[in-house]
CSV table of C-alpha atoms in Angstrom, one decimal:
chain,number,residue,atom,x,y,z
A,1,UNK,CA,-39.5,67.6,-35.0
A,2,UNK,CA,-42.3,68.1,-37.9
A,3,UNK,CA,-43.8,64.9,-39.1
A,4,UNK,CA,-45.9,64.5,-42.4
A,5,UNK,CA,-47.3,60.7,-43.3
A,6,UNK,CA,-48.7,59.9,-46.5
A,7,UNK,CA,-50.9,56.9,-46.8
A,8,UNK,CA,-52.1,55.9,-50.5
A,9,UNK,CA,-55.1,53.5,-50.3
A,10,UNK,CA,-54.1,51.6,-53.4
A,11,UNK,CA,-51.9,48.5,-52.2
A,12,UNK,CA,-49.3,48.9,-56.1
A,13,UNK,CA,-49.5,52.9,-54.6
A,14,UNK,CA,-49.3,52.8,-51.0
A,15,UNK,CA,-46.3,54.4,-49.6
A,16,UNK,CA,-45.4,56.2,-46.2
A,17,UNK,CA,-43.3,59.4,-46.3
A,18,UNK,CA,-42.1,61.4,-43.6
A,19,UNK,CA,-40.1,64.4,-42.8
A,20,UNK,CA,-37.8,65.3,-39.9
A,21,UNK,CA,-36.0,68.6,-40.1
A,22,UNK,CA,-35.6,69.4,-36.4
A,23,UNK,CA,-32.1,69.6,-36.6
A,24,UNK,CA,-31.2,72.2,-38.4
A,25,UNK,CA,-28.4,72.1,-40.8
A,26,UNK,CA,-29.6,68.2,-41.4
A,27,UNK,CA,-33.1,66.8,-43.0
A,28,UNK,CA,-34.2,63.5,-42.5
A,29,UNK,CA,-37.0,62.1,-44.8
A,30,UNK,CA,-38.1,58.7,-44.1
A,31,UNK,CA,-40.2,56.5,-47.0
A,32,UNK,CA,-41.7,53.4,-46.4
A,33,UNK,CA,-44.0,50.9,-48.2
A,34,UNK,CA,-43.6,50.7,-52.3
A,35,UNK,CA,-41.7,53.1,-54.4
A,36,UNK,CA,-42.9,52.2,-58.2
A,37,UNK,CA,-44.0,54.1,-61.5
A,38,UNK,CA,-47.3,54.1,-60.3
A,39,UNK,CA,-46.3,56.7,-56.6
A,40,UNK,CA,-42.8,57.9,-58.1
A,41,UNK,CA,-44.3,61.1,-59.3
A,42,UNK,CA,-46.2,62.0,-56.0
A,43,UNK,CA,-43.2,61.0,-54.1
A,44,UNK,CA,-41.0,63.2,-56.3
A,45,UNK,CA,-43.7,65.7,-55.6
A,46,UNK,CA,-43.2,65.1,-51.8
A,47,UNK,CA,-39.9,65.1,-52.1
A,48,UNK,CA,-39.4,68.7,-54.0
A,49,UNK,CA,-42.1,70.2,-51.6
A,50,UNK,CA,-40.0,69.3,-48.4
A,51,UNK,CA,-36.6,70.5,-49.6
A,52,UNK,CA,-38.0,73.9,-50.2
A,53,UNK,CA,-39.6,74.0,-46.9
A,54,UNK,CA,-35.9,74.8,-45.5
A,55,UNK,CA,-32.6,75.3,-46.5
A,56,UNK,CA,-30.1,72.1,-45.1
A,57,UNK,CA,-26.9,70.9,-45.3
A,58,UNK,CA,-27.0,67.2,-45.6
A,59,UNK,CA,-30.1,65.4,-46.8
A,60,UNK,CA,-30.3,61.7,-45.1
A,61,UNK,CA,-33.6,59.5,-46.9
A,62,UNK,CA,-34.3,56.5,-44.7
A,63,UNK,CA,-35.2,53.5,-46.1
A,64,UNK,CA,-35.5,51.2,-43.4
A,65,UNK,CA,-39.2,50.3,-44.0
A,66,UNK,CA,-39.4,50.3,-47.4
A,67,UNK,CA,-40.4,46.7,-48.7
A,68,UNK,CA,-40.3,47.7,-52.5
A,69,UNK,CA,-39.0,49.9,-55.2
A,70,UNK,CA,-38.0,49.4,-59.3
A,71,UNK,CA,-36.3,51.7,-62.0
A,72,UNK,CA,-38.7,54.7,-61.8
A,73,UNK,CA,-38.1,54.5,-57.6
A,74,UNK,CA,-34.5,54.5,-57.8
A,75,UNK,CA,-34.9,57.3,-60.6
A,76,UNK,CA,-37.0,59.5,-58.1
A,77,UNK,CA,-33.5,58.8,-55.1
A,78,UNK,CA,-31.1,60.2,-58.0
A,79,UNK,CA,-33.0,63.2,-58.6
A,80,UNK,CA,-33.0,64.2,-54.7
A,81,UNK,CA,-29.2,63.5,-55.2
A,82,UNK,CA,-29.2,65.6,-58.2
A,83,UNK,CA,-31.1,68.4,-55.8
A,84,UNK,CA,-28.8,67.9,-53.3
A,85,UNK,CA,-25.3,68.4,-55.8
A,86,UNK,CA,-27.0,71.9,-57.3
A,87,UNK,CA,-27.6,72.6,-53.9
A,88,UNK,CA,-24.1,71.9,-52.7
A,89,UNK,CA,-25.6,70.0,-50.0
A,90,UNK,CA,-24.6,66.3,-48.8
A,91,UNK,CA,-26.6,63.3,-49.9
A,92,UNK,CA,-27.1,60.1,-48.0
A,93,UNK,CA,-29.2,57.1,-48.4
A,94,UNK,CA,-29.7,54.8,-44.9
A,95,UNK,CA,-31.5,51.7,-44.1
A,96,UNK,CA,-31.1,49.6,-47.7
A,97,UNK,CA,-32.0,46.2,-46.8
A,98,UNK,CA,-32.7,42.9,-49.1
A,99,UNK,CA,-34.3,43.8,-52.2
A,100,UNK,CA,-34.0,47.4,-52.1
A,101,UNK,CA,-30.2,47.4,-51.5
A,102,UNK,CA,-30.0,44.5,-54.3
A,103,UNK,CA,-31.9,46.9,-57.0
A,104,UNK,CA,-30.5,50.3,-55.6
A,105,UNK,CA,-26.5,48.7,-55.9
A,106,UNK,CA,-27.2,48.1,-59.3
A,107,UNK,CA,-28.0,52.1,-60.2
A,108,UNK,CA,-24.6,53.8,-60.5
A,109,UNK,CA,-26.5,57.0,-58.3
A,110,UNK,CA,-23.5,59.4,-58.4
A,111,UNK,CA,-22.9,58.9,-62.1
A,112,UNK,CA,-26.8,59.0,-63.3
A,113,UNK,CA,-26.9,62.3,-60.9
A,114,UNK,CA,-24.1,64.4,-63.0
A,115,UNK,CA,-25.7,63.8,-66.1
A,116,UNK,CA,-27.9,66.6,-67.6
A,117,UNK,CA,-31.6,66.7,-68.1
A,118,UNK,CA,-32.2,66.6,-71.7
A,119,UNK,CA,-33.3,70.4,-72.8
A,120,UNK,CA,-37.0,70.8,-73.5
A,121,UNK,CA,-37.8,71.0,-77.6
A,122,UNK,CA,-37.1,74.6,-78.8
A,123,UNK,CA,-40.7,76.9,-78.6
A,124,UNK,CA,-40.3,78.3,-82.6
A,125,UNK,CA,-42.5,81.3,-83.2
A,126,UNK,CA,-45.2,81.5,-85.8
A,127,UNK,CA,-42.9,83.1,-88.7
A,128,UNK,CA,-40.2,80.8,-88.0
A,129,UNK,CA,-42.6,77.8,-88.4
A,130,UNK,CA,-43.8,79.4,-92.0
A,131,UNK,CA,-40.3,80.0,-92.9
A,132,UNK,CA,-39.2,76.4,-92.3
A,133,UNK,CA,-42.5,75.1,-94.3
A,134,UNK,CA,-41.9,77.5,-97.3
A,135,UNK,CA,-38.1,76.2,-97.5
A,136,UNK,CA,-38.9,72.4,-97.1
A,137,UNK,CA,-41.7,73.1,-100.3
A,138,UNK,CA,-38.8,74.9,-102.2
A,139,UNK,CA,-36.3,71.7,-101.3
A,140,UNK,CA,-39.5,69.4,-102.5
A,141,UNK,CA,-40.7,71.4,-105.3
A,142,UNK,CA,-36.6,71.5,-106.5
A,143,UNK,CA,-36.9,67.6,-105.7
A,144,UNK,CA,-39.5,67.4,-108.2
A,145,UNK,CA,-38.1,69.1,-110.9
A,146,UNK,CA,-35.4,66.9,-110.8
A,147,UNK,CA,-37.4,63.5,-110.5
A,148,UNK,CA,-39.0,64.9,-114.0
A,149,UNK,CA,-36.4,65.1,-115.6
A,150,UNK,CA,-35.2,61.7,-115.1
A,151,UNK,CA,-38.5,60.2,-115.7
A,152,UNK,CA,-38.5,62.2,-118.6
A,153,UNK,CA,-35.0,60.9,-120.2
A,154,UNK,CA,-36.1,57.9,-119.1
A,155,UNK,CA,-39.5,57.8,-120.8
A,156,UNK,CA,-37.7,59.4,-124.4
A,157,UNK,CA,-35.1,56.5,-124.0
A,158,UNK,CA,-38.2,54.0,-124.3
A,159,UNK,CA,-39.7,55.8,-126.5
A,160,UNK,CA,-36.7,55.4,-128.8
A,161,UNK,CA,-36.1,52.1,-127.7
A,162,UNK,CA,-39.4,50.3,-127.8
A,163,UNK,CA,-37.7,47.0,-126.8
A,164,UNK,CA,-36.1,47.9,-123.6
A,165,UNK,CA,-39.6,48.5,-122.3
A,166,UNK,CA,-40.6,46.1,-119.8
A,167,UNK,CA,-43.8,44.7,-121.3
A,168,UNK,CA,-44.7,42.4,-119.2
A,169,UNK,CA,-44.8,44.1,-116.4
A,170,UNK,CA,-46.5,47.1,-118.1
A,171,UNK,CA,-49.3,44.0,-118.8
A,172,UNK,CA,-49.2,43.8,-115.4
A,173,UNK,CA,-49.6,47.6,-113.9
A,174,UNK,CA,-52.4,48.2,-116.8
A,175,UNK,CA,-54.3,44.9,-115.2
A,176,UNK,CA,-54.4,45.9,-111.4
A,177,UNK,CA,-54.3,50.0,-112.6
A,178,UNK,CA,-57.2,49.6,-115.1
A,179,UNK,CA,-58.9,46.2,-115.1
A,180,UNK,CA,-59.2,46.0,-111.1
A,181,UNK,CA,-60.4,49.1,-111.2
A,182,UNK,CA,-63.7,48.8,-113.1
A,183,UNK,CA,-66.2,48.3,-110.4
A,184,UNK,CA,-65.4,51.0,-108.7
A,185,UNK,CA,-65.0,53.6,-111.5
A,186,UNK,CA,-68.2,52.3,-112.6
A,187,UNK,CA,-70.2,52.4,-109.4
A,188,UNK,CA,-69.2,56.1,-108.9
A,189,UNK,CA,-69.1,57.3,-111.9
A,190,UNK,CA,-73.1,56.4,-112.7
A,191,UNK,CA,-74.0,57.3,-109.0
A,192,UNK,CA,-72.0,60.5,-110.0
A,193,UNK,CA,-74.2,61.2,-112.9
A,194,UNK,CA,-77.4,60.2,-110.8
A,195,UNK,CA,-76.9,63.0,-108.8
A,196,UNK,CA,-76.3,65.3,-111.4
A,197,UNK,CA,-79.0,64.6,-113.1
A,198,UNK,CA,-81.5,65.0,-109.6
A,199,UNK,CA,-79.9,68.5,-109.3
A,200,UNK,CA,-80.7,69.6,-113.0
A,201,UNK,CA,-84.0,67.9,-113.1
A,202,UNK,CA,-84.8,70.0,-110.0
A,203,UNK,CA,-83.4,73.2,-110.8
A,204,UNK,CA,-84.7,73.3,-115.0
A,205,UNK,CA,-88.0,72.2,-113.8
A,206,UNK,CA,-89.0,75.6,-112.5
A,207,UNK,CA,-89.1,76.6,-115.8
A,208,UNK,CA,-90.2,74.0,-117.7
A,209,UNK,CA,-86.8,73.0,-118.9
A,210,UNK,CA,-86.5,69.0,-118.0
A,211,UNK,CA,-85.3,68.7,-121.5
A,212,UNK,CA,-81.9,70.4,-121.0
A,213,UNK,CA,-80.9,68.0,-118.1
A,214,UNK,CA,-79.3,66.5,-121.2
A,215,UNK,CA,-76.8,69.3,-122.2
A,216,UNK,CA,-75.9,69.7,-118.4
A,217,UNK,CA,-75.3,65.9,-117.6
A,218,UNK,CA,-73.4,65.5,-120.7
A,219,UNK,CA,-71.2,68.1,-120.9
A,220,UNK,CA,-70.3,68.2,-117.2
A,221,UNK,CA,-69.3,64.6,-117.3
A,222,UNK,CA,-67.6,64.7,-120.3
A,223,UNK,CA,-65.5,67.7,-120.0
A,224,UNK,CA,-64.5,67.7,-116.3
A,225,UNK,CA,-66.4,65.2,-113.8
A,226,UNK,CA,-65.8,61.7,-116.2
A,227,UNK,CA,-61.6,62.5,-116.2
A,228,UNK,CA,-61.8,64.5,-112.9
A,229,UNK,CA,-63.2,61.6,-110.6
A,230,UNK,CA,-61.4,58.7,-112.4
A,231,UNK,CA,-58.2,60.0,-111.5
A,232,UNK,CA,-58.7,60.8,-108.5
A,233,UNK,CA,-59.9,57.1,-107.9
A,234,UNK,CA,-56.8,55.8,-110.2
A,235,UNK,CA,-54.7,58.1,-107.4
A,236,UNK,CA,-56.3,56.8,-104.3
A,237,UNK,CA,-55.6,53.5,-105.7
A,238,UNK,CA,-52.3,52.9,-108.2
A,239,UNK,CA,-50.6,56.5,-107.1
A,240,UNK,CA,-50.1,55.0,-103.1
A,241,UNK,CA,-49.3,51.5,-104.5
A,242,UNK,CA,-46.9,52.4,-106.7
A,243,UNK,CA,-45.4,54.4,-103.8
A,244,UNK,CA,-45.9,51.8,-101.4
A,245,UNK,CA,-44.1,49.3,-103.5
A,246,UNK,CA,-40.8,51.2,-104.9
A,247,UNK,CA,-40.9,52.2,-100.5
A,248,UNK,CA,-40.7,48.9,-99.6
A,249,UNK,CA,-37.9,47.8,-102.3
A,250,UNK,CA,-36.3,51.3,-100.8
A,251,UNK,CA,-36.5,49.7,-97.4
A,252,UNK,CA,-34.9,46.5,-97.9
A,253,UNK,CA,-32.5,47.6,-100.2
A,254,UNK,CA,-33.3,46.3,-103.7
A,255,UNK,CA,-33.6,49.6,-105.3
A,256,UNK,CA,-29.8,50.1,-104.5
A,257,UNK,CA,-29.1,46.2,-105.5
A,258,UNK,CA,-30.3,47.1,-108.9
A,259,UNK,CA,-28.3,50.5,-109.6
A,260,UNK,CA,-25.0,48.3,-108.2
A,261,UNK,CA,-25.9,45.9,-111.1
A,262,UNK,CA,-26.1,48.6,-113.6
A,263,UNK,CA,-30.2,49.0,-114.2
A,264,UNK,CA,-31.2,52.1,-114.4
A,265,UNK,CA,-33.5,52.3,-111.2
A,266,UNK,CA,-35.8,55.1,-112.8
A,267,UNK,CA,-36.1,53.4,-116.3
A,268,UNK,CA,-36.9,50.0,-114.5
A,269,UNK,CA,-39.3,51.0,-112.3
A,270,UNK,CA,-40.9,54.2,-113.2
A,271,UNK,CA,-41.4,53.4,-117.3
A,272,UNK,CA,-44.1,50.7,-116.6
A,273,UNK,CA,-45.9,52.3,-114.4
A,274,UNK,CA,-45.9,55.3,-116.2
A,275,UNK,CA,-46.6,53.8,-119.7
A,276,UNK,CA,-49.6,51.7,-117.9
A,277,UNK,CA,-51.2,54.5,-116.6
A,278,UNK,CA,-51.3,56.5,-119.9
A,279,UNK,CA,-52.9,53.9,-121.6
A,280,UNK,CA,-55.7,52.6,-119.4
A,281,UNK,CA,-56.8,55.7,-117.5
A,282,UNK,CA,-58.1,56.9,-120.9
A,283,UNK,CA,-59.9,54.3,-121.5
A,284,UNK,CA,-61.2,54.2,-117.8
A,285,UNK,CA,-62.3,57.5,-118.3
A,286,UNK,CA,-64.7,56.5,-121.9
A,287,UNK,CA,-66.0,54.1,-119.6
A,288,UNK,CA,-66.9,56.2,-116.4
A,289,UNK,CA,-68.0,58.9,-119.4
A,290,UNK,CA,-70.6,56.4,-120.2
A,291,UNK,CA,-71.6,55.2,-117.1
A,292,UNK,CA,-72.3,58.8,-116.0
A,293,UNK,CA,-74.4,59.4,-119.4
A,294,UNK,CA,-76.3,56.7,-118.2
A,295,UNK,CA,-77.0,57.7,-114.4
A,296,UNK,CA,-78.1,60.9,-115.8
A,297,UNK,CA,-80.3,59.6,-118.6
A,298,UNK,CA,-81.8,57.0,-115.9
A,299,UNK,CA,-82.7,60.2,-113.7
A,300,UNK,CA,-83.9,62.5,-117.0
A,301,UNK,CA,-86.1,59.8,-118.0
A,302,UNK,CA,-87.9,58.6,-114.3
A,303,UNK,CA,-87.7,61.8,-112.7
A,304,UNK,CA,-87.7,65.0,-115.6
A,305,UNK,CA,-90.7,63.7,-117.5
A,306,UNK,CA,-88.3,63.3,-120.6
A,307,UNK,CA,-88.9,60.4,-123.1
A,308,UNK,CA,-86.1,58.3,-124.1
A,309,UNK,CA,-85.7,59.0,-127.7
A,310,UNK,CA,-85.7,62.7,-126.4
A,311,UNK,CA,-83.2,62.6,-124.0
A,312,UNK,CA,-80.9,61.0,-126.6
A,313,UNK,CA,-81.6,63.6,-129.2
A,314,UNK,CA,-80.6,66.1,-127.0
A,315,UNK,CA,-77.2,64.5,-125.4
A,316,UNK,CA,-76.7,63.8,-129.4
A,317,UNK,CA,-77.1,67.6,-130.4
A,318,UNK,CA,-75.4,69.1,-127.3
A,319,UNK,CA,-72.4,66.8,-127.5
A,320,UNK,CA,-69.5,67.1,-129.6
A,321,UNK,CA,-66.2,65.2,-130.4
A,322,UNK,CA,-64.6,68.1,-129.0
A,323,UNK,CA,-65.9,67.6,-125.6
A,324,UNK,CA,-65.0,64.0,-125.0
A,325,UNK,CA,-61.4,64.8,-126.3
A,326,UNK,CA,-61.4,67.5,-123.5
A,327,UNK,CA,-61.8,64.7,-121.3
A,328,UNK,CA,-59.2,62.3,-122.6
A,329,UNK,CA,-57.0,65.1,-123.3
A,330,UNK,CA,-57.2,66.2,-119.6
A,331,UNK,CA,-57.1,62.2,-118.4
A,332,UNK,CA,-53.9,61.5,-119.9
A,333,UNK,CA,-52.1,64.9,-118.4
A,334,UNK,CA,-53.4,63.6,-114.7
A,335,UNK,CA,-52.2,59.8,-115.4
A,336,UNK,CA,-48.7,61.0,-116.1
A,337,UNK,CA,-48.9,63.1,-112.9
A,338,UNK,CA,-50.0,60.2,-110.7
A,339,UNK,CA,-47.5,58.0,-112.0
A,340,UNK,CA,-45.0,60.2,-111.6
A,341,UNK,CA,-45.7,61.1,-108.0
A,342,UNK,CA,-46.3,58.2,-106.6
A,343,UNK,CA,-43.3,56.5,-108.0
A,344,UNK,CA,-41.6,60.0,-106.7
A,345,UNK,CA,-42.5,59.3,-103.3
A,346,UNK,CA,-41.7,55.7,-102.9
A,347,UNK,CA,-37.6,56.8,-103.9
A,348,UNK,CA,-38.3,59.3,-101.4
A,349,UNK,CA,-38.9,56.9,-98.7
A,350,UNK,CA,-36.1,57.0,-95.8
A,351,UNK,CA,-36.5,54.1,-92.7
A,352,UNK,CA,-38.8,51.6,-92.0
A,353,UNK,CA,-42.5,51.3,-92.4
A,354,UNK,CA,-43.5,54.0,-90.7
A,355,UNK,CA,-41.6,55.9,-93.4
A,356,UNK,CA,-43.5,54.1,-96.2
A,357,UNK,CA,-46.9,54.8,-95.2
A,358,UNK,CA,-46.2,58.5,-94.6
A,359,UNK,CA,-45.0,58.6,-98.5
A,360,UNK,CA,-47.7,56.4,-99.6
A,361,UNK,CA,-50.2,59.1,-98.1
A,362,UNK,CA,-48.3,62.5,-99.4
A,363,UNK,CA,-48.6,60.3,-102.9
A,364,UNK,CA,-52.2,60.1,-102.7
A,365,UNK,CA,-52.6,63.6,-101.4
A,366,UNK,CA,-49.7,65.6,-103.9
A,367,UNK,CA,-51.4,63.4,-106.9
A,368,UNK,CA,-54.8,65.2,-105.9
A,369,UNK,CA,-53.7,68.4,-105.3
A,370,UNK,CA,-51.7,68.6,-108.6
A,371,UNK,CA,-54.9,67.2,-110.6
A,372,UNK,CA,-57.0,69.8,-109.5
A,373,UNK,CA,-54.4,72.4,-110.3
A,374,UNK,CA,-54.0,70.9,-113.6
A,375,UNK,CA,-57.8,70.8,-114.3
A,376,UNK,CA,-58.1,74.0,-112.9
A,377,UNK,CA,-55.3,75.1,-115.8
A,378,UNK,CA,-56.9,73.1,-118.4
A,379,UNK,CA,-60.1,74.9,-117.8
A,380,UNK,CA,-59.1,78.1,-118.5
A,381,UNK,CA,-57.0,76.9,-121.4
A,382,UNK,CA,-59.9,75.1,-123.0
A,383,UNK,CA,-62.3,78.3,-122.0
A,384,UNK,CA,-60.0,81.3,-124.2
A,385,UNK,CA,-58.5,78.8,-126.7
A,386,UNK,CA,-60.4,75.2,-127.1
């Protein structure tokens, strides 16, 4: 007779398991104490390791001293029956008594042990993996495409139609989209020009060329850091709520309530959003343009040794109408796009919550990705042709 006892020192853990194979064609495993989620995996363990000690024909697990066991214990009896049915071998279970047999005659054993084990997730090599990422940015770029062109029929029907654009609401997206947003557009946009203006003063002073901060602050905040970091702001912040919101009306339904009353989901949604952006992120980006003039000036003044009527001199000779129209030309391109995507991505949204904010985040991200692609066009546009 060979005897192994296990004794787990934590009372929720503690379990007694022993194994009698002495007779041959018949193994006998005794367990005692608790069988619970917290010792079903070492028992299993236990368990596993003694069947393949040596072959038998009839496997006979006594319970008789065990005091306690729930779902994950009775789960650990119907995979030794499972064992058993691969290994054509009879299964029996001895000793139930009180709670055990109450919990245990509840567990349909020899059903639960014919069902399969569900197959492990697929291993998918490296190409594969590019393959299926390259066709799901196909299906969204295609997805995109198409969204456009709605918008856009959408947007020409307004256009046309002046009074089937809802105003008030537009009122209300160019509030939250451009009004809320001053403080922070501010804030960052004269920090932004700050900055710029340490690095010039730093760099020009080696050659005694503080005065030229001024060309340098100016023309970098008005052709691409004024438009470039207001809409990315205007992104972080309309772009995922106007995602979030058409998401949530996805959710519960009203966006197919309104195309069952005959709106136009696309024209009463998208339009004012669209419309708000294109008029107040211009105008947010004069402001930050300003604000970053200033940072730069405060810097060129303090910290370049340049004099105030200077400093203005020189922004007034290097800049040129041309410049800020750069800007708002470039401003009004990236408002269209962060309209347009975010409300793209809230139509997109399929489930519950969890499903809104992973759209609200691929707005916010696809919004900044296609900015700087667009500035990066615009740049070489405005280099060869402006």
């Amino acid at each position: 007779m060979a005897k192994r006892k296990s004794i787990i020192p934590d009372e929720s853990a503690t379990y007694e398991f022993a194994v009698d194979d002495a007779t041959g064609s018949e193994k006998r495993i005794r367990i005692g104490g608790r069988l619970s989620i917290t010792n079903a995996h070492r028992v299993h363990l236990d368990l596993v390791h003694a069947l393949e000690r040596s072959p038998y024909r009839r496997l006979v697990i006594d319970l008789t001293n065990l005091v306690y066991i729930d779902g994950a214990g009775a789960a650990v009896l119907v995979e030794s029956q499972r064992s058993c049915r691969q290994a054509g071998a009879e299964f029996d279970l001895i000793g139930l008594r009180g709670d055990v047999e109450g919990l245990l005659s509840l567990v349909d054993r020899a059903k639960l042990s014919e069902l399969k084990k569900i197959a492990a997730p697929k291993q998918t090599s490296v190409p594969v993996e590019i393959g299926e990422k390259t066709l799901d940015l196909l299906t969204d770029i295609r997805k995109m495409f198409v969204f456009v062109g709605d918008a856009t029929l959408a947007l020409t029907h307004s256009a046309l139609h002046p009074g089937s654009v809802r105003w008030r609401e537009t009122l209300y997206y160019m509030e939250r989209a451009g009004a809320d947003a001053l403080p922070i557009v501010g804030l960052i946009s004269l920090l932004m020009g700050m900055i710029l203006g340490f690095q010039a003063v730093l760099q020009l002073s080696q050659f005694g060329a503080n005065i030229f901060c001024a060309d340098l602050v100016g023309l970098s905040v008005l052709r691409e850091l004024g438009p470039l970091m207001t809409c990315i702001l205007v992104a972080g912040r309309s772009g995922s709520a106007f995602a979030a919101e058409i998401g949530t009306m996805k959710v519960s339904e009203e966006v197919d309530a309104l195309a069952t009353m005959g709106f136009d989901p696309v024209r009463f949604l998208v339009v004012p959003k669209v419309v708000a952006l294109v008029l107040m992120v211009p105008l947010l980006t004069l402001y930050a343009d300003f604000l970053g003039l200033i940072g730069g000036m405060i810097v060129g003044t303090t910290q370049g040794g340049v004099t105030l009527s200077a400093y203005v001199a020189q922004s007034y000779e290097a800049i040129g109408l041309w410049d800020i129209a750069q800007g708002l030309i470039k401003c009004t391109v990236f408002a269209m796009i962060i309209a347009l995507v975010g409300c793209m991505r809230g139509f997109q949204v399929r489930g519950g919550a969890a499903s809104v904010g992973q759209y609200t985040t691929s707005a916010v991200v696809t919004g900044i990705f296609l900015i700087i692609v667009a500035d990066a066009v615009f740049t070489v546009l405005f280099t060869y042709f402006g």
